[in-house]
């Protein structure tokens, strides 16, 4: 149980890690604006005052959730940067997106793409958090491709920035299709086709 029993008058103790995991799932499934404070606190197993004390307001909680998502379900992106070749980096990201977006135990799709797509004025902070999140991912990938180019692994004729944008765009598209019900197997075929379409990826 996330919340433990305590004596009357004392604040309830809870597992912050569990609470943050549940908040992530709510935002992932319902989006930033679709996730009400009631949805969040009920899933987290805590009161609003406990949520504010532990995580701050809804915007601050969302920021923490994005950080957790990056380190957890979306960690395939960081791991991919350690692959030995540019081709393997790209393939790992695309196949990772297909796998992470279709897990049975979590909502389908990508929290980083879907959580604030339809957010209005109340979701502007969340939109900014996710725009920065996506831009950071593209910048990291561009940096990795620049290194590959310096090492002679990526042809000088290729533009690392455009290539990074291409891979991340396909990865996010895979996540969107996962949210519509496409299976991992179908999305892996899309990933493999995208790899074949990139001339630099051919041996």
PDB file of C-alpha atoms in Angstrom:
ATOM      1  CA  UNK A   1       0.000   0.000   0.000  1.00  0.00           C
ATOM      2  CA  UNK A   2       1.371   3.467  -0.865  1.00  0.00           C
ATOM      3  CA  UNK A   3      -0.067   5.085   2.240  1.00  0.00           C
ATOM      4  CA  UNK A   4       0.680   3.797   5.729  1.00  0.00           C
ATOM      5  CA  UNK A   5      -1.555   3.992   8.803  1.00  0.00           C
ATOM      6  CA  UNK A   6      -0.499   6.531  11.413  1.00  0.00           C
ATOM      7  CA  UNK A   7      -1.794   7.751  14.729  1.00  0.00           C
ATOM      8  CA  UNK A   8      -4.588  10.310  14.705  1.00  0.00           C
ATOM      9  CA  UNK A   9      -3.323  13.840  14.193  1.00  0.00           C
ATOM     10  CA  UNK A  10      -0.095  12.860  12.469  1.00  0.00           C
ATOM     11  CA  UNK A  11       0.340  13.349   8.709  1.00  0.00           C
ATOM     12  CA  UNK A  12       0.110  10.207   6.651  1.00  0.00           C
ATOM     13  CA  UNK A  13       3.348   8.832   5.259  1.00  0.00           C
ATOM     14  CA  UNK A  14       3.538   7.730   1.651  1.00  0.00           C
ATOM     15  CA  UNK A  15       6.022   6.445  -0.896  1.00  0.00           C
ATOM     16  CA  UNK A  16       7.045   9.419  -3.092  1.00  0.00           C
ATOM     17  CA  UNK A  17       8.430   7.084  -5.752  1.00  0.00           C
ATOM     18  CA  UNK A  18       5.134   5.206  -6.011  1.00  0.00           C
ATOM     19  CA  UNK A  19       3.170   8.463  -6.031  1.00  0.00           C
ATOM     20  CA  UNK A  20       5.280   9.904  -8.842  1.00  0.00           C
ATOM     21  CA  UNK A  21       4.931   6.724 -10.880  1.00  0.00           C
ATOM     22  CA  UNK A  22       1.150   6.892 -10.583  1.00  0.00           C
ATOM     23  CA  UNK A  23       1.105  10.594 -11.493  1.00  0.00           C
ATOM     24  CA  UNK A  24       3.163   9.777 -14.588  1.00  0.00           C
ATOM     25  CA  UNK A  25       0.610   7.201 -15.691  1.00  0.00           C
ATOM     26  CA  UNK A  26      -2.267   9.648 -15.209  1.00  0.00           C
ATOM     27  CA  UNK A  27      -0.593  12.417 -17.236  1.00  0.00           C
ATOM     28  CA  UNK A  28       0.441   9.874 -19.863  1.00  0.00           C
ATOM     29  CA  UNK A  29      -3.091   8.548 -20.256  1.00  0.00           C
ATOM     30  CA  UNK A  30      -5.068  11.791 -19.926  1.00  0.00           C
ATOM     31  CA  UNK A  31      -2.695  14.561 -20.949  1.00  0.00           C
ATOM     32  CA  UNK A  32      -1.822  17.603 -18.870  1.00  0.00           C
ATOM     33  CA  UNK A  33      -5.210  19.344 -18.901  1.00  0.00           C
ATOM     34  CA  UNK A  34      -7.188  16.104 -18.904  1.00  0.00           C
ATOM     35  CA  UNK A  35      -5.535  15.068 -15.642  1.00  0.00           C
ATOM     36  CA  UNK A  36      -7.451  16.740 -12.833  1.00  0.00           C
ATOM     37  CA  UNK A  37      -6.057  17.191  -9.348  1.00  0.00           C
ATOM     38  CA  UNK A  38      -8.598  14.644  -8.161  1.00  0.00           C
ATOM     39  CA  UNK A  39      -7.386  12.144 -10.777  1.00  0.00           C
ATOM     40  CA  UNK A  40      -3.815  12.714  -9.691  1.00  0.00           C
ATOM     41  CA  UNK A  41      -4.257  12.580  -5.930  1.00  0.00           C
ATOM     42  CA  UNK A  42      -6.515   9.533  -6.065  1.00  0.00           C
ATOM     43  CA  UNK A  43      -4.005   7.656  -8.218  1.00  0.00           C
ATOM     44  CA  UNK A  44      -1.111   8.789  -6.028  1.00  0.00           C
ATOM     45  CA  UNK A  45      -2.964   7.793  -2.865  1.00  0.00           C
ATOM     46  CA  UNK A  46      -2.441  11.149  -1.147  1.00  0.00           C
ATOM     47  CA  UNK A  47      -4.314  14.348  -0.315  1.00  0.00           C
ATOM     48  CA  UNK A  48      -3.910  17.581  -2.243  1.00  0.00           C
ATOM     49  CA  UNK A  49      -2.036  19.162   0.638  1.00  0.00           C
ATOM     50  CA  UNK A  50       0.381  16.230   0.694  1.00  0.00           C
ATOM     51  CA  UNK A  51       0.862  16.526  -3.057  1.00  0.00           C
ATOM     52  CA  UNK A  52       1.626  20.239  -2.818  1.00  0.00           C
ATOM     53  CA  UNK A  53       4.012  19.660   0.088  1.00  0.00           C
ATOM     54  CA  UNK A  54       5.896  16.862  -1.663  1.00  0.00           C
ATOM     55  CA  UNK A  55       5.825  17.899  -5.320  1.00  0.00           C
ATOM     56  CA  UNK A  56       4.629  21.496  -5.563  1.00  0.00           C
ATOM     57  CA  UNK A  57       1.780  22.592  -7.821  1.00  0.00           C
ATOM     58  CA  UNK A  58       0.508  20.763 -10.896  1.00  0.00           C
ATOM     59  CA  UNK A  59       3.141  22.322 -13.170  1.00  0.00           C
ATOM     60  CA  UNK A  60       5.947  21.335 -10.831  1.00  0.00           C
ATOM     61  CA  UNK A  61       4.557  17.828 -10.501  1.00  0.00           C
ATOM     62  CA  UNK A  62       4.406  17.554 -14.275  1.00  0.00           C
ATOM     63  CA  UNK A  63       8.053  18.614 -14.548  1.00  0.00           C
ATOM     64  CA  UNK A  64       8.986  15.858 -12.101  1.00  0.00           C
ATOM     65  CA  UNK A  65       6.911  13.386 -14.087  1.00  0.00           C
ATOM     66  CA  UNK A  66       8.706  14.270 -17.336  1.00  0.00           C
ATOM     67  CA  UNK A  67      12.042  13.741 -15.604  1.00  0.00           C
ATOM     68  CA  UNK A  68      10.873  10.343 -14.363  1.00  0.00           C
ATOM     69  CA  UNK A  69       9.580   9.446 -17.823  1.00  0.00           C
ATOM     70  CA  UNK A  70      12.958  10.356 -19.352  1.00  0.00           C
ATOM     71  CA  UNK A  71      14.815   8.179 -16.853  1.00  0.00           C
ATOM     72  CA  UNK A  72      12.299   5.330 -17.099  1.00  0.00           C
ATOM     73  CA  UNK A  73      10.081   4.471 -20.099  1.00  0.00           C
ATOM     74  CA  UNK A  74      11.955   6.827 -22.450  1.00  0.00           C
ATOM     75  CA  UNK A  75      15.451   5.884 -21.262  1.00  0.00           C
ATOM     76  CA  UNK A  76      16.001   3.918 -24.474  1.00  0.00           C
ATOM     77  CA  UNK A  77      16.809   7.277 -26.093  1.00  0.00           C
ATOM     78  CA  UNK A  78      19.738   7.966 -23.783  1.00  0.00           C
ATOM     79  CA  UNK A  79      20.989   4.381 -23.993  1.00  0.00           C
ATOM     80  CA  UNK A  80      20.890   4.518 -27.790  1.00  0.00           C
ATOM     81  CA  UNK A  81      23.491   7.293 -27.833  1.00  0.00           C
ATOM     82  CA  UNK A  82      26.041   4.784 -26.524  1.00  0.00           C
ATOM     83  CA  UNK A  83      25.681   2.501 -29.550  1.00  0.00           C
ATOM     84  CA  UNK A  84      28.964   2.219 -31.496  1.00  0.00           C
ATOM     85  CA  UNK A  85      27.742   3.466 -34.884  1.00  0.00           C
ATOM     86  CA  UNK A  86      25.354   6.148 -36.140  1.00  0.00           C
ATOM     87  CA  UNK A  87      23.288   3.471 -37.844  1.00  0.00           C
ATOM     88  CA  UNK A  88      22.923   1.503 -34.618  1.00  0.00           C
ATOM     89  CA  UNK A  89      22.048   4.675 -32.698  1.00  0.00           C
ATOM     90  CA  UNK A  90      19.228   5.483 -35.103  1.00  0.00           C
ATOM     91  CA  UNK A  91      17.955   1.906 -35.224  1.00  0.00           C
ATOM     92  CA  UNK A  92      17.991   1.641 -31.434  1.00  0.00           C
ATOM     93  CA  UNK A  93      15.953   4.841 -31.082  1.00  0.00           C
ATOM     94  CA  UNK A  94      13.322   3.817 -33.614  1.00  0.00           C
ATOM     95  CA  UNK A  95      12.931   0.276 -32.346  1.00  0.00           C
ATOM     96  CA  UNK A  96      13.007   1.583 -28.786  1.00  0.00           C
ATOM     97  CA  UNK A  97      10.151   3.948 -29.600  1.00  0.00           C
ATOM     98  CA  UNK A  98       8.137   1.040 -31.016  1.00  0.00           C
ATOM     99  CA  UNK A  99       8.694  -1.039 -27.885  1.00  0.00           C
ATOM    100  CA  UNK A 100       8.216   1.707 -25.283  1.00  0.00           C
ATOM    101  CA  UNK A 101       5.041   3.003 -26.921  1.00  0.00           C
ATOM    102  CA  UNK A 102       3.259  -0.339 -26.940  1.00  0.00           C
ATOM    103  CA  UNK A 103       3.951  -1.850 -23.508  1.00  0.00           C
ATOM    104  CA  UNK A 104       0.920  -3.528 -21.935  1.00  0.00           C
ATOM    105  CA  UNK A 105       1.642  -2.184 -18.460  1.00  0.00           C
ATOM    106  CA  UNK A 106       1.673   1.496 -19.459  1.00  0.00           C
ATOM    107  CA  UNK A 107      -0.507   3.755 -21.650  1.00  0.00           C
ATOM    108  CA  UNK A 108       0.272   3.483 -25.343  1.00  0.00           C
ATOM    109  CA  UNK A 109       2.009   6.317 -27.149  1.00  0.00           C
ATOM    110  CA  UNK A 110       4.533   8.822 -25.800  1.00  0.00           C
ATOM    111  CA  UNK A 111       3.928  11.075 -22.826  1.00  0.00           C
ATOM    112  CA  UNK A 112       6.382  13.581 -24.302  1.00  0.00           C
ATOM    113  CA  UNK A 113       4.330  13.933 -27.484  1.00  0.00           C
ATOM    114  CA  UNK A 114       0.744  13.550 -26.324  1.00  0.00           C
ATOM    115  CA  UNK A 115       0.562  15.098 -22.866  1.00  0.00           C
ATOM    116  CA  UNK A 116       0.107  18.710 -23.996  1.00  0.00           C
ATOM    117  CA  UNK A 117      -0.906  18.498 -27.658  1.00  0.00           C
ATOM    118  CA  UNK A 118      -4.382  19.907 -27.045  1.00  0.00           C
ATOM    119  CA  UNK A 119      -3.586  22.004 -23.995  1.00  0.00           C
ATOM    120  CA  UNK A 120      -5.008  25.514 -23.855  1.00  0.00           C
ATOM    121  CA  UNK A 121      -3.769  28.503 -21.911  1.00  0.00           C
ATOM    122  CA  UNK A 122      -3.721  26.543 -18.664  1.00  0.00           C
ATOM    123  CA  UNK A 123      -1.285  24.095 -20.206  1.00  0.00           C
ATOM    124  CA  UNK A 124       1.235  26.561 -21.614  1.00  0.00           C
ATOM    125  CA  UNK A 125       3.842  25.683 -18.998  1.00  0.00           C
ATOM    126  CA  UNK A 126       3.450  21.993 -19.757  1.00  0.00           C
ATOM    127  CA  UNK A 127       3.709  22.689 -23.473  1.00  0.00           C
ATOM    128  CA  UNK A 128       6.963  24.572 -22.898  1.00  0.00           C
ATOM    129  CA  UNK A 129       8.340  21.720 -20.770  1.00  0.00           C
ATOM    130  CA  UNK A 130       7.631  19.219 -23.542  1.00  0.00           C
ATOM    131  CA  UNK A 131       8.907  21.451 -26.344  1.00  0.00           C
ATOM    132  CA  UNK A 132      12.180  21.812 -24.434  1.00  0.00           C
ATOM    133  CA  UNK A 133      12.193  18.049 -23.798  1.00  0.00           C
ATOM    134  CA  UNK A 134      11.840  17.229 -27.482  1.00  0.00           C
ATOM    135  CA  UNK A 135      14.374  19.856 -28.553  1.00  0.00           C
ATOM    136  CA  UNK A 136      16.878  18.522 -26.034  1.00  0.00           C
ATOM    137  CA  UNK A 137      16.468  15.002 -27.403  1.00  0.00           C
ATOM    138  CA  UNK A 138      17.098  16.216 -30.955  1.00  0.00           C
ATOM    139  CA  UNK A 139      20.128  18.249 -29.856  1.00  0.00           C
ATOM    140  CA  UNK A 140      21.651  15.238 -28.072  1.00  0.00           C
ATOM    141  CA  UNK A 141      21.163  13.129 -31.186  1.00  0.00           C
ATOM    142  CA  UNK A 142      22.658  15.814 -33.420  1.00  0.00           C
ATOM    143  CA  UNK A 143      25.702  15.944 -31.141  1.00  0.00           C
ATOM    144  CA  UNK A 144      26.074  12.155 -31.403  1.00  0.00           C
ATOM    145  CA  UNK A 145      25.882  12.309 -35.194  1.00  0.00           C
ATOM    146  CA  UNK A 146      28.463  15.106 -35.253  1.00  0.00           C
ATOM    147  CA  UNK A 147      30.772  12.836 -33.286  1.00  0.00           C
ATOM    148  CA  UNK A 148      30.085  10.006 -35.721  1.00  0.00           C
ATOM    149  CA  UNK A 149      31.000  12.317 -38.577  1.00  0.00           C
ATOM    150  CA  UNK A 150      34.251  13.333 -36.877  1.00  0.00           C
ATOM    151  CA  UNK A 151      35.081   9.647 -36.388  1.00  0.00           C
ATOM    152  CA  UNK A 152      34.445   8.878 -40.057  1.00  0.00           C
ATOM    153  CA  UNK A 153      31.369   6.792 -39.274  1.00  0.00           C
ATOM    154  CA  UNK A 154      28.953   9.236 -40.927  1.00  0.00           C
ATOM    155  CA  UNK A 155      29.626  10.664 -44.407  1.00  0.00           C
ATOM    156  CA  UNK A 156      30.569  14.342 -44.618  1.00  0.00           C
ATOM    157  CA  UNK A 157      27.745  14.797 -47.115  1.00  0.00           C
ATOM    158  CA  UNK A 158      25.150  14.153 -44.388  1.00  0.00           C
ATOM    159  CA  UNK A 159      23.738  16.984 -42.250  1.00  0.00           C
ATOM    160  CA  UNK A 160      23.712  15.814 -38.600  1.00  0.00           C
ATOM    161  CA  UNK A 161      20.982  18.298 -37.641  1.00  0.00           C
ATOM    162  CA  UNK A 162      18.624  17.221 -40.415  1.00  0.00           C
ATOM    163  CA  UNK A 163      19.376  13.568 -39.736  1.00  0.00           C
ATOM    164  CA  UNK A 164      18.646  14.004 -36.027  1.00  0.00           C
ATOM    165  CA  UNK A 165      15.372  15.764 -36.866  1.00  0.00           C
ATOM    166  CA  UNK A 166      14.442  12.965 -39.250  1.00  0.00           C
ATOM    167  CA  UNK A 167      15.024  10.210 -36.695  1.00  0.00           C
ATOM    168  CA  UNK A 168      13.185  11.996 -33.879  1.00  0.00           C
ATOM    169  CA  UNK A 169      10.276  12.897 -36.173  1.00  0.00           C
ATOM    170  CA  UNK A 170       9.866   9.250 -37.192  1.00  0.00           C
ATOM    171  CA  UNK A 171      10.188   8.151 -33.548  1.00  0.00           C
ATOM    172  CA  UNK A 172       7.451  10.529 -32.440  1.00  0.00           C
ATOM    173  CA  UNK A 173       5.295   9.432 -35.361  1.00  0.00           C
ATOM    174  CA  UNK A 174       5.723   5.837 -34.259  1.00  0.00           C
ATOM    175  CA  UNK A 175       4.508   6.839 -30.786  1.00  0.00           C
ATOM    176  CA  UNK A 176       1.441   8.580 -32.216  1.00  0.00           C
ATOM    177  CA  UNK A 177       0.564   5.486 -34.256  1.00  0.00           C
ATOM    178  CA  UNK A 178       1.028   3.329 -31.164  1.00  0.00           C
ATOM    179  CA  UNK A 179      -1.604   5.445 -29.420  1.00  0.00           C
ATOM    180  CA  UNK A 180      -4.027   4.642 -32.247  1.00  0.00           C
ATOM    181  CA  UNK A 181      -3.570   0.907 -31.695  1.00  0.00           C
ATOM    182  CA  UNK A 182      -0.728  -0.225 -33.965  1.00  0.00           C
ATOM    183  CA  UNK A 183       1.264  -3.139 -32.554  1.00  0.00           C
ATOM    184  CA  UNK A 184       4.967  -3.250 -31.783  1.00  0.00           C
ATOM    185  CA  UNK A 185       5.525  -5.636 -34.680  1.00  0.00           C
ATOM    186  CA  UNK A 186       3.849  -3.249 -37.116  1.00  0.00           C
ATOM    187  CA  UNK A 187       5.800  -0.306 -35.755  1.00  0.00           C
ATOM    188  CA  UNK A 188       9.102  -2.172 -35.927  1.00  0.00           C
ATOM    189  CA  UNK A 189       8.443  -2.680 -39.624  1.00  0.00           C
ATOM    190  CA  UNK A 190       7.905   1.073 -39.943  1.00  0.00           C
ATOM    191  CA  UNK A 191      11.177   1.667 -38.086  1.00  0.00           C
ATOM    192  CA  UNK A 192      13.048  -0.722 -40.351  1.00  0.00           C
ATOM    193  CA  UNK A 193      11.567   0.892 -43.452  1.00  0.00           C
ATOM    194  CA  UNK A 194      12.678   4.310 -42.201  1.00  0.00           C
ATOM    195  CA  UNK A 195      16.187   2.942 -41.769  1.00  0.00           C
ATOM    196  CA  UNK A 196      16.185   1.636 -45.347  1.00  0.00           C
ATOM    197  CA  UNK A 197      14.985   5.033 -46.588  1.00  0.00           C
ATOM    198  CA  UNK A 198      18.061   6.737 -45.099  1.00  0.00           C
ATOM    199  CA  UNK A 199      20.870   6.402 -47.635  1.00  0.00           C
ATOM    200  CA  UNK A 200      23.597   6.722 -44.998  1.00  0.00           C
ATOM    201  CA  UNK A 201      22.311   3.627 -43.194  1.00  0.00           C
ATOM    202  CA  UNK A 202      23.158   1.215 -45.974  1.00  0.00           C
ATOM    203  CA  UNK A 203      26.253  -0.901 -45.500  1.00  0.00           C
TER     204      UNK A 203
END
